Each structure stands twice: as C-alpha cells, then as structure tokens.
mmCIF file of C-alpha atoms in Angstrom:
data_model
loop_
_atom_site.group_PDB
_atom_site.id
_atom_site.type_symbol
_atom_site.label_atom_id
_atom_site.label_comp_id
_atom_site.label_asym_id
_atom_site.label_seq_id
_atom_site.Cartn_x
_atom_site.Cartn_y
_atom_site.Cartn_z
ATOM 1 C CA SER A 118 -0.515 25.522 -19.884
ATOM 2 C CA GLY A 119 0.376 22.243 -18.788
ATOM 3 C CA SER A 120 -1.488 18.788 -18.107
ATOM 4 C CA ALA A 121 -2.267 17.909 -14.537
ATOM 5 C CA VAL A 122 -0.810 14.797 -13.652
ATOM 6 C CA ALA A 123 -1.854 13.263 -10.210
ATOM 7 C CA SER A 124 -0.368 10.396 -8.887
ATOM 8 C CA THR A 125 -3.517 8.418 -9.087
ATOM 9 C CA CYS A 126 -4.529 8.748 -12.664
ATOM 10 C CA GLU A 127 -1.944 8.722 -15.170
ATOM 11 C CA SER A 128 -2.996 11.499 -17.215
ATOM 12 C CA LEU A 129 -5.785 14.386 -16.959
ATOM 13 C CA PRO A 130 -7.272 17.187 -18.885
ATOM 14 C CA LYS A 131 -5.226 20.374 -19.955
ATOM 15 C CA LYS A 132 -6.402 23.754 -18.470
ATOM 16 C CA PRO A 133 -9.289 25.233 -20.941
ATOM 17 C CA HIS A 134 -8.257 28.937 -22.087
ATOM 18 C CA PHE A 135 -9.701 31.521 -19.902
ATOM 19 C CA THR A 136 -12.401 32.022 -22.480
ATOM 20 C CA LYS A 137 -14.137 28.420 -21.940
ATOM 21 C CA GLU A 138 -15.956 29.440 -18.677
ATOM 22 C CA GLU A 139 -17.727 26.383 -18.324
ATOM 23 C CA GLU A 140 -14.915 23.982 -19.388
ATOM 24 C CA THR A 141 -12.539 25.484 -17.123
ATOM 25 C CA ALA A 142 -15.164 24.639 -14.166
ATOM 26 C CA ARG A 143 -15.177 21.078 -15.349
ATOM 27 C CA TRP A 144 -11.590 20.526 -15.589
ATOM 28 C CA MET A 145 -11.735 22.058 -12.207
ATOM 29 C CA ALA A 146 -14.456 19.429 -11.143
ATOM 30 C CA HIS A 147 -12.232 16.699 -12.377
ATOM 31 C CA VAL A 148 -8.668 17.256 -11.726
ATOM 32 C CA MET A 149 -8.677 18.273 -8.244
ATOM 33 C CA ASP A 150 -8.689 16.826 -5.104
ATOM 34 C CA TRP A 151 -10.158 18.519 -2.206
ATOM 35 C CA GLY A 152 -11.957 21.686 -1.557
ATOM 36 C CA VAL A 153 -13.965 23.848 1.202
ATOM 37 C CA LEU A 154 -16.918 22.403 1.751
ATOM 38 C CA SER A 155 -19.783 24.904 3.425
ATOM 39 C CA THR A 156 -23.149 24.149 5.007
ATOM 40 C CA ILE A 157 -25.701 25.641 7.200
ATOM 41 C CA SER A 158 -24.422 24.724 10.900
ATOM 42 C CA THR A 159 -26.491 23.244 13.505
ATOM 43 C CA ARG A 160 -23.773 23.177 15.962
ATOM 44 C CA ASN A 161 -24.849 25.648 18.997
ATOM 45 C CA ASP A 162 -21.948 27.803 19.087
ATOM 46 C CA THR A 163 -22.598 28.793 15.676
ATOM 47 C CA LEU A 164 -26.302 27.589 14.807
ATOM 48 C CA ALA A 165 -27.530 29.243 11.436
ATOM 49 C CA ALA A 166 -23.937 30.297 10.721
ATOM 50 C CA PRO A 167 -21.762 29.401 7.477
ATOM 51 C CA PHE A 168 -19.436 26.158 8.370
ATOM 52 C CA GLY A 169 -16.131 25.330 6.184
ATOM 53 C CA ASN A 170 -14.867 22.207 6.240
ATOM 54 C CA PRO A 171 -11.988 20.654 4.150
ATOM 55 C CA TYR A 172 -13.209 17.746 1.818
ATOM 56 C CA SER A 173 -11.902 15.135 -1.207
ATOM 57 C CA PHE A 174 -13.796 14.700 -3.500
ATOM 58 C CA VAL A 175 -13.933 13.046 -7.172
ATOM 59 C CA ASP A 176 -16.282 13.686 -10.387
ATOM 60 C CA GLY A 177 -15.371 10.289 -11.828
ATOM 61 C CA GLY A 178 -12.720 7.854 -12.482
ATOM 62 C CA CYS A 179 -9.595 8.532 -14.429
ATOM 63 C CA GLY A 180 -9.497 8.324 -18.097
ATOM 64 C CA ALA A 181 -11.111 10.366 -20.676
ATOM 65 C CA ASP A 182 -14.376 9.183 -19.760
ATOM 66 C CA GLY A 183 -14.366 9.303 -16.141
ATOM 67 C CA GLY A 184 -14.945 12.891 -15.276
ATOM 68 C CA THR A 185 -19.386 13.575 -15.026
ATOM 69 C CA GLY A 186 -18.837 16.924 -13.808
ATOM 70 C CA THR A 187 -21.006 15.713 -10.991
ATOM 71 C CA ILE A 188 -19.095 16.541 -7.598
ATOM 72 C CA TYR A 189 -19.209 13.838 -5.143
ATOM 73 C CA PHE A 190 -18.022 12.779 -1.611
ATOM 74 C CA TYR A 191 -17.302 9.924 0.468
ATOM 75 C CA ALA A 192 -18.534 11.281 3.678
ATOM 76 C CA SER A 193 -19.258 9.892 7.386
ATOM 77 C CA GLY A 194 -22.853 10.811 9.004
ATOM 78 C CA MET A 195 -20.961 11.369 12.078
ATOM 79 C CA ASP A 196 -19.060 14.274 10.322
ATOM 80 C CA GLN A 197 -20.607 17.997 11.496
ATOM 81 C CA SER A 198 -20.760 19.071 7.652
ATOM 82 C CA MET A 199 -23.039 15.625 6.763
ATOM 83 C CA ILE A 200 -25.318 16.439 10.317
ATOM 84 C CA ASP A 201 -25.955 19.797 9.011
ATOM 85 C CA THR A 202 -27.351 18.874 5.832
ATOM 86 C CA GLU A 203 -30.178 16.339 7.678
ATOM 87 C CA THR A 204 -31.238 20.204 8.650
ATOM 88 C CA ASP A 205 -30.321 21.960 5.419
ATOM 89 C CA PRO A 206 -29.513 19.844 2.505
ATOM 90 C CA ARG A 207 -28.091 23.320 1.245
ATOM 91 C CA VAL A 208 -24.140 23.456 0.316
ATOM 92 C CA SER A 209 -21.467 25.563 -1.168
ATOM 93 C CA PHE A 210 -18.156 23.806 -2.378
ATOM 94 C CA ALA A 211 -15.115 25.915 -3.247
ATOM 95 C CA LEU A 212 -12.363 24.951 -5.443
ATOM 96 C CA SER A 213 -9.371 26.934 -6.166
ATOM 97 C CA GLU A 214 -6.468 26.343 -8.418
ATOM 98 C CA ALA A 215 -3.818 27.245 -6.078
ATOM 99 C CA SER A 216 -4.348 23.409 -4.735
ATOM 100 C CA LEU A 217 -2.628 22.085 -7.755
ATOM 101 C CA ASN A 218 0.860 23.991 -6.878
ATOM 102 C CA GLY A 219 2.620 20.876 -5.506
ATOM 103 C CA ASP A 220 2.515 19.898 -9.418
ATOM 104 C CA ASP A 221 5.502 20.771 -11.534
ATOM 105 C CA ALA A 222 4.094 20.120 -14.575
ATOM 106 C CA LEU A 223 1.702 22.783 -14.295
ATOM 107 C CA GLU A 224 1.836 26.491 -15.172
ATOM 108 C CA GLN A 225 0.506 27.985 -11.622
ATOM 109 C CA LYS A 226 2.501 30.673 -11.439
ATOM 110 C CA ALA A 227 -0.317 33.147 -11.113
ATOM 111 C CA CYS A 228 -1.073 31.242 -7.938
ATOM 112 C CA VAL A 229 2.019 31.324 -5.900
ATOM 113 C CA VAL A 230 2.136 33.563 -3.022
ATOM 114 C CA GLY A 231 4.773 36.424 -4.294
ATOM 115 C CA PRO A 232 5.568 39.280 -6.191
ATOM 116 C CA SER A 233 2.893 38.207 -8.912
ATOM 117 C CA GLY A 234 0.684 35.957 -7.633
ATOM 118 C CA ASP A 235 -1.677 34.947 -5.181
ATOM 119 C CA PRO A 236 -4.651 32.631 -4.724
ATOM 120 C CA GLU A 237 -6.585 35.567 -4.908
ATOM 121 C CA ASN A 238 -5.245 36.770 -8.256
ATOM 122 C CA PRO A 239 -8.165 36.334 -10.743
ATOM 123 C CA PRO A 240 -5.995 34.214 -13.371
ATOM 124 C CA CYS A 241 -5.527 31.639 -10.950
ATOM 125 C CA ALA A 242 -8.698 30.224 -11.123
ATOM 126 C CA ARG A 243 -11.571 29.489 -8.547
ATOM 127 C CA ALA A 244 -14.936 27.949 -8.463
ATOM 128 C CA VAL A 245 -17.698 27.911 -5.964
ATOM 129 C CA PHE A 246 -20.485 25.278 -6.849
ATOM 130 C CA ASN A 247 -24.111 25.749 -4.750
ATOM 131 C CA GLY A 248 -26.836 22.829 -4.656
ATOM 132 C CA SER A 249 -27.939 20.716 -2.563
ATOM 133 C CA LEU A 250 -26.566 17.339 -1.115
ATOM 134 C CA ARG A 251 -27.947 14.036 -1.898
ATOM 135 C CA LYS A 252 -27.560 10.936 -0.759
ATOM 136 C CA LEU A 253 -26.833 8.128 -3.166
ATOM 137 C CA ASP A 254 -28.801 4.636 -2.649
ATOM 138 C CA ASN A 255 -26.110 2.401 -2.250
ATOM 139 C CA ASP A 256 -27.538 -0.331 -4.474
ATOM 140 C CA SER A 257 -27.639 2.172 -7.704
ATOM 141 C CA ASP A 258 -25.063 2.086 -10.170
ATOM 142 C CA GLU A 259 -24.486 5.840 -9.537
ATOM 143 C CA PHE A 260 -23.388 4.564 -6.419
ATOM 144 C CA LYS A 261 -21.161 1.773 -7.401
ATOM 145 C CA THR A 262 -19.314 3.602 -9.805
ATOM 146 C CA ALA A 263 -18.368 6.623 -7.630
ATOM 147 C CA GLU A 264 -17.304 4.749 -5.020
ATOM 148 C CA ALA A 265 -14.891 2.695 -7.806
ATOM 149 C CA ALA A 266 -13.806 6.435 -8.570
ATOM 150 C CA PHE A 267 -13.055 7.553 -4.894
ATOM 151 C CA PHE A 268 -11.194 3.799 -4.265
ATOM 152 C CA GLU A 269 -9.182 4.728 -7.296
ATOM 153 C CA ARG A 270 -8.049 8.129 -6.646
ATOM 154 C CA HIS A 271 -8.552 8.831 -2.640
ATOM 155 C CA ALA A 272 -7.100 4.724 -2.050
ATOM 156 C CA SER A 273 -6.946 5.212 1.326
ATOM 157 C CA MET A 274 -10.913 5.235 1.933
ATOM 158 C CA GLN A 275 -10.648 1.376 1.530
ATOM 159 C CA ASP A 276 -9.204 1.368 4.464
ATOM 160 C CA TRP A 277 -11.318 3.599 6.788
ATOM 161 C CA PRO A 278 -12.884 2.305 9.937
ATOM 162 C CA THR A 279 -16.458 0.461 8.723
ATOM 163 C CA ASP A 280 -18.450 1.548 11.443
ATOM 164 C CA HIS A 281 -18.501 5.344 10.488
ATOM 165 C CA SER A 282 -21.773 5.348 9.033
ATOM 166 C CA TRP A 283 -19.918 6.137 5.396
ATOM 167 C CA PHE A 284 -22.286 7.100 2.475
ATOM 168 C CA ILE A 285 -21.722 9.186 -0.775
ATOM 169 C CA GLY A 286 -23.627 12.018 -1.357
ATOM 170 C CA ALA A 287 -23.387 14.590 -4.499
ATOM 171 C CA ILE A 288 -24.430 17.434 -5.042
ATOM 172 C CA ASP A 289 -27.268 18.790 -7.382
ATOM 173 C CA LEU A 290 -26.173 21.745 -8.714
ATOM 174 C CA SER A 291 -28.313 24.961 -8.485
ATOM 175 C CA ASP A 292 -25.743 27.634 -9.035
ATOM 176 C CA ILE A 293 -22.011 27.715 -10.122
ATOM 177 C CA TRP A 294 -19.706 31.035 -9.875
ATOM 178 C CA LEU A 295 -16.172 31.287 -11.360
ATOM 179 C CA ILE A 296 -13.201 33.822 -11.643
ATOM 180 C CA ASP A 297 -10.389 32.461 -13.950
ATOM 181 C CA ILE A 298 -9.511 36.049 -15.565
ATOM 182 C CA TYR A 299 -9.741 39.570 -14.725
ATOM 183 C CA GLY A 300 -13.134 41.563 -15.853
ATOM 184 C CA GLY A 301 -14.889 39.743 -12.605
ATOM 185 C CA ALA A 302 -16.935 36.668 -12.065
ATOM 186 C CA LYS A 303 -19.039 35.036 -13.964
ATOM 187 C CA THR A 304 -22.266 32.515 -13.246
ATOM 188 C CA LEU A 305 -22.168 29.717 -15.337
ATOM 189 C CA ASP A 306 -25.096 27.772 -17.352
ATOM 190 C CA ILE A 307 -25.310 24.591 -15.748
ATOM 191 C CA ASP A 308 -26.505 22.778 -19.079
ATOM 192 C CA SER A 309 -23.001 24.393 -20.721
ATOM 193 C CA TYR A 310 -21.356 22.669 -17.840
ATOM 194 C CA TYR A 311 -22.273 19.656 -17.997
ATOM 195 C CA ALA A 312 -21.979 19.327 -21.945
ATOM 196 C CA ALA A 313 -18.320 20.593 -21.753
ATOM 197 C CA ASP A 314 -15.779 18.479 -23.097
ATOM 198 C CA LEU A 315 -12.459 18.460 -21.684
ATOM 199 C CA LYS A 316 -9.380 18.320 -23.827
ATOM 200 C CA TYR A 317 -6.355 15.918 -23.019
#
C-alpha cells in the first residue's frame, strides 16, 4: 500500500491492512478531503427524505498528532444541510477511497473504473459515519484547533465571504459502517476507532 500525499500536507499515513478495520476508518477520516453528508430534508419538495450534499471536512491538521478521528465541517448556516440539522441533528457522512484516485503515489487500482476496478469493488474502502451534528463553541479550544486545521488543509476557506454565518460542526458518532474487503460490511467499535493508531 502507498502513502497518501496531499498538496496541503507533506505526509499522510499509509493505508492499513484490510484486517485492521478501525484503523482503516481512521485512515479514511484523516487522509480524505471530502465526502457526502446526508441529512433528513426539510425542503418542501423532499420533506423527510434523505438529502445528500458533498462536503469538505477535516479530522485535524497535518502531522502525526493531527488526526483525531472526529469529523469536522466548516459550514454556513445558510446551507440546506445545516438548515436540516436545526430540525433533526442526525447525519450520515459517506467516504470512498475512490476519492483518492488522482494521487499517483497510491495503489488505488481496485477503485478505478475498468476491467478490474470500481468504487463499489469491496477492496476499494468505503465508510459511513452516523451520528448527530454538534455546533462548536467559537471560544472553545476545540473550535480553534479545528479552524486551524481547515485553514491549513482547505486554504481557500480563509477567503470565503464573512457574512454567511460560518460555524464549525462535529459529528458525535453513534455508528461506523465499513467495507474494505470481500465478505460483507462491518460495524465498528467506536472506542476502538478512536484508540486506533495511524502508521506513517
């Protein structure tokens, strides 16, 4: 397995062996830049139906001590997904290893659409994180750490309009679902997920 190399971080951890499920989910939460956030819609045309929306995220900054496993969003209160969470804070956030396909340092053949690969191919890891969205207190240390991670890893966010009611939200996890090899999905132990160590 290769090392994920992102333009915003000098180094990121290597993909764990497929038998290390909690570590794999932590790896995905740390090396990936975006996923699809689903909420319970409050739009009149799709009331109470699932609503999916691509969202950038971080679990911390660069470096071996950066990853926390907690998924953070830099979000506008004007965005539909965040409007939905005001009524029902339950969210689901989906990640796919296929989002790393542009990285030449990775061995992502299982994810590449073609004769032997596809994002639905089980060795192309996918994880779904479920829980409730929690708004961070702007004066908290957690907020300051997460904001610094966003501005480090998603640098353009520093220049976004200031009048869009920005806040940082975190998923308080209740369930993690993972496929990273053949044999069916696994439901992961959340304490073991947070305790997992990433290898550089």
